[in-house]
Amino acid sequence: MEYVLSVLLFTLLGVTYVLGYDFVKQRSAEHLPHFCLAMTVIRLILASTLAGIIIFFKENREETITFAIIYLIMYMVTMVVTLKLRH
C-alpha cells in the first residue's frame, strides 16, 4: 500500500513539474527560477511528510529501512527524470 502511494505521489509531482514548467515558460520565462524553487520546496515537503507518516506507523524495523531506501531511490529518480526532461 505504501509503495503505491509513493509511486502515485512521485508521478503526480513529476507530471505537475513538467506541465507547470511548460506553462510558466510559455507565459513568462523570467519566472522559471521562482517556479523551480517553489516546486522543489513543495516536492520536499510533501515527500518528507508522506515518508514520515508511513515510517511512524510501521512496526517492523526491517520493513521501515527497506521502505526508506526504496523511497529515497524513487525521490532521486523523480528529481533526475524531471530535470532531464526540462533542462
Coordinates of N, CA and C in Angstrom, one line a residue:
M1 N 0.8 -1.2 0.0 CA 0.0 0.0 0.0 C 0.9 1.3 0.0
E2 N 1.9 1.3 0.9 CA 2.7 2.5 0.9 C 3.5 2.7 -0.3
Y3 N 3.9 1.6 -1.0 CA 4.6 1.8 -2.3 C 3.7 2.4 -3.4
V4 N 2.5 2.0 -3.4 CA 1.5 2.5 -4.4 C 1.4 4.0 -4.1
L5 N 1.2 4.4 -2.8 CA 1.0 5.8 -2.5 C 2.3 6.6 -2.9
S6 N 3.4 6.0 -2.7 CA 4.7 6.7 -3.0 C 4.8 6.9 -4.6
V7 N 4.5 5.8 -5.3 CA 4.6 5.9 -6.8 C 3.6 7.0 -7.3
L8 N 2.4 7.0 -6.7 CA 1.4 7.9 -7.1 C 1.8 9.4 -6.8
L9 N 2.4 9.6 -5.6 CA 2.9 10.9 -5.2 C 4.0 11.4 -6.2
F10 N 4.9 10.5 -6.4 CA 6.0 11.0 -7.3 C 5.6 11.2 -8.7
T11 N 4.7 10.4 -9.2 CA 4.1 10.5 -10.5 C 3.4 11.9 -10.6
L12 N 2.6 12.1 -9.6 CA 1.8 13.4 -9.6 C 2.8 14.6 -9.5
L13 N 3.8 14.5 -8.7 CA 4.7 15.6 -8.6 C 5.6 15.8 -9.9
G14 N 5.9 14.7 -10.5 CA 6.7 14.8 -11.8 C 5.8 15.4 -12.9
V15 N 4.6 15.0 -13.0 CA 3.7 15.5 -14.1 C 3.4 17.0 -13.8
T16 N 3.2 17.3 -12.5 CA 2.9 18.7 -12.2 C 4.1 19.6 -12.5
Y17 N 5.3 19.1 -12.2 CA 6.5 19.9 -12.5 C 6.7 20.1 -14.0
V18 N 6.5 19.0 -14.8 CA 6.7 19.1 -16.3 C 5.6 20.1 -16.9
L19 N 4.4 19.9 -16.5 CA 3.3 20.7 -17.1 C 3.5 22.2 -16.6
G20 N 3.8 22.3 -15.3 CA 4.0 23.7 -14.8 C 5.1 24.4 -15.4
Y21 N 6.2 23.7 -15.6 CA 7.4 24.3 -16.3 C 7.1 24.8 -17.7
D22 N 6.3 24.0 -18.4 CA 5.9 24.4 -19.8 C 5.0 25.6 -19.7
F23 N 4.1 25.6 -18.8 CA 3.1 26.7 -18.6 C 3.9 28.0 -18.3
V24 N 4.8 27.9 -17.3 CA 5.5 29.1 -16.9 C 6.4 29.6 -18.0
K25 N 7.0 28.7 -18.7 CA 7.9 29.0 -19.8 C 7.2 29.8 -20.9
Q26 N 6.0 29.3 -21.2 CA 5.2 30.0 -22.3 C 4.7 31.4 -21.9
R27 N 4.3 31.5 -20.6 CA 3.7 32.7 -20.1 C 4.7 33.8 -19.8
S28 N 5.7 33.4 -18.9 CA 6.7 34.4 -18.5 C 7.9 33.6 -18.1
A29 N 8.9 33.5 -19.0 CA 10.1 32.7 -18.8 C 11.0 33.3 -17.7
E30 N 10.8 34.5 -17.4 CA 11.7 35.1 -16.4 C 11.3 34.6 -15.0
H31 N 10.2 34.0 -14.8 CA 9.8 33.4 -13.5 C 10.1 32.0 -13.4
L32 N 10.8 31.4 -14.3 CA 11.2 30.0 -14.2 C 12.0 29.6 -13.0
P33 N 13.0 30.4 -12.6 CA 13.7 30.1 -11.4 C 12.8 30.1 -10.1
H34 N 11.9 31.0 -10.0 CA 10.9 31.0 -8.9 C 10.1 29.8 -8.9
F35 N 9.6 29.4 -10.1 CA 8.8 28.2 -10.2 C 9.6 26.9 -9.8
C36 N 10.8 26.8 -10.3 CA 11.6 25.6 -9.9 C 11.9 25.6 -8.4
L37 N 12.2 26.7 -7.8 CA 12.4 26.7 -6.4 C 11.1 26.4 -5.6
A38 N 10.0 26.9 -6.0 CA 8.7 26.6 -5.4 C 8.4 25.1 -5.5
M39 N 8.6 24.6 -6.7 CA 8.3 23.1 -6.9 C 9.2 22.3 -6.1
T40 N 10.5 22.7 -5.9 CA 11.4 21.9 -5.1 C 11.0 21.9 -3.7
V41 N 10.6 23.0 -3.2 CA 10.1 23.1 -1.8 C 8.9 22.3 -1.6
I42 N 7.9 22.4 -2.5 CA 6.7 21.6 -2.4 C 7.0 20.1 -2.5
R43 N 7.8 19.7 -3.4 CA 8.2 18.3 -3.5 C 8.8 17.8 -2.3
L44 N 9.7 18.6 -1.7 CA 10.4 18.1 -0.5 C 9.5 18.0 0.7
I45 N 8.6 19.0 0.9 CA 7.7 18.9 2.0 C 6.7 17.8 1.9
L46 N 6.1 17.6 0.7 CA 5.1 16.5 0.5 C 5.8 15.1 0.6
A47 N 7.0 15.0 0.0 CA 7.7 13.7 0.1 C 8.1 13.4 1.5
S48 N 8.6 14.4 2.3 CA 9.0 14.2 3.6 C 7.9 13.9 4.5
T49 N 6.7 14.5 4.3 CA 5.6 14.3 5.2 C 5.0 12.9 4.9
L50 N 4.9 12.5 3.7 CA 4.4 11.1 3.4 C 5.3 10.1 4.0
A51 N 6.6 10.3 3.8 CA 7.6 9.3 4.3 C 7.6 9.3 5.9
G52 N 7.5 10.4 6.5 CA 7.4 10.5 7.9 C 6.2 9.8 8.5
I53 N 5.0 10.0 7.9 CA 3.8 9.3 8.3 C 3.9 7.8 8.2
I54 N 4.3 7.4 7.0 CA 4.4 5.9 6.8 C 5.4 5.3 7.7
I55 N 6.6 5.9 7.9 CA 7.6 5.4 8.8 C 7.1 5.4 10.3
F56 N 6.4 6.4 10.6 CA 5.9 6.5 12.0 C 5.0 5.3 12.3
F57 N 4.1 4.9 11.4 CA 3.2 3.9 11.6 C 3.7 2.4 11.4
K58 N 4.8 2.3 10.8 CA 5.4 1.0 10.6 C 5.9 0.4 11.9
E59 N 5.7 -0.9 12.1 CA 6.2 -1.5 13.3 C 7.4 -2.3 13.2
N60 N 7.7 -2.9 12.0 CA 8.8 -3.7 11.7 C 10.0 -2.9 11.3
R61 N 11.1 -3.0 11.9 CA 12.3 -2.2 11.6 C 12.9 -2.5 10.3
E62 N 12.9 -3.8 9.9 CA 13.5 -4.1 8.5 C 12.6 -3.6 7.4
E63 N 11.3 -3.6 7.6 CA 10.4 -3.1 6.6 C 10.5 -1.6 6.5
T64 N 10.7 -0.9 7.6 CA 10.9 0.5 7.6 C 12.2 0.9 6.9
I65 N 13.3 0.2 7.1 CA 14.5 0.5 6.5 C 14.4 0.3 5.0
T66 N 13.8 -0.8 4.6 CA 13.6 -1.1 3.2 C 12.7 -0.1 2.5
F67 N 11.7 0.3 3.2 CA 10.8 1.4 2.6 C 11.6 2.7 2.4
A68 N 12.4 3.1 3.4 CA 13.1 4.3 3.4 C 14.1 4.3 2.2
I69 N 14.8 3.2 2.0 CA 15.7 3.1 0.9 C 15.0 3.2 -0.4
I70 N 14.0 2.5 -0.6 CA 13.2 2.5 -1.9 C 12.6 3.9 -2.1
Y71 N 12.1 4.5 -1.0 CA 11.6 5.8 -1.1 C 12.6 6.9 -1.6
L72 N 13.8 6.8 -1.0 CA 14.9 7.7 -1.4 C 15.3 7.5 -2.8
I73 N 15.3 6.3 -3.3 CA 15.7 6.0 -4.7 C 14.6 6.6 -5.6
M74 N 13.3 6.4 -5.2 CA 12.2 6.9 -6.0 C 12.3 8.5 -6.1
Y75 N 12.7 9.1 -5.0 CA 12.8 10.5 -4.9 C 13.9 11.0 -5.8
M76 N 15.0 10.3 -5.8 CA 16.2 10.7 -6.7 C 15.8 10.5 -8.1
V77 N 15.2 9.4 -8.4 CA 14.8 9.1 -9.8 C 13.9 10.2 -10.3
T78 N 12.9 10.6 -9.5 CA 12.0 11.6 -9.9 C 12.7 12.9 -10.2
M79 N 13.6 13.3 -9.3 CA 14.4 14.5 -9.5 C 15.2 14.5 -10.8
V80 N 15.9 13.4 -11.1 CA 16.7 13.3 -12.3 C 15.8 13.3 -13.5
V81 N 14.7 12.6 -13.5 CA 13.9 12.5 -14.7 C 13.3 13.9 -15.0
T82 N 12.7 14.5 -14.0 CA 12.1 15.8 -14.3 C 13.2 16.9 -14.7
L83 N 14.4 16.8 -14.2 CA 15.4 17.7 -14.6 C 15.9 17.4 -16.0
K84 N 16.0 16.2 -16.3 CA 16.5 15.8 -17.7 C 15.4 16.2 -18.7
L85 N 14.1 16.1 -18.4 CA 13.1 16.4 -19.3 C 13.0 17.9 -19.6
R86 N 13.3 18.7 -18.7 CA 13.1 20.2 -18.8 C 14.3 21.0 -18.8
H87 N 15.5 20.5 -18.7 CA 16.7 21.3 -18.7 C 17.7 20.8 -19.7

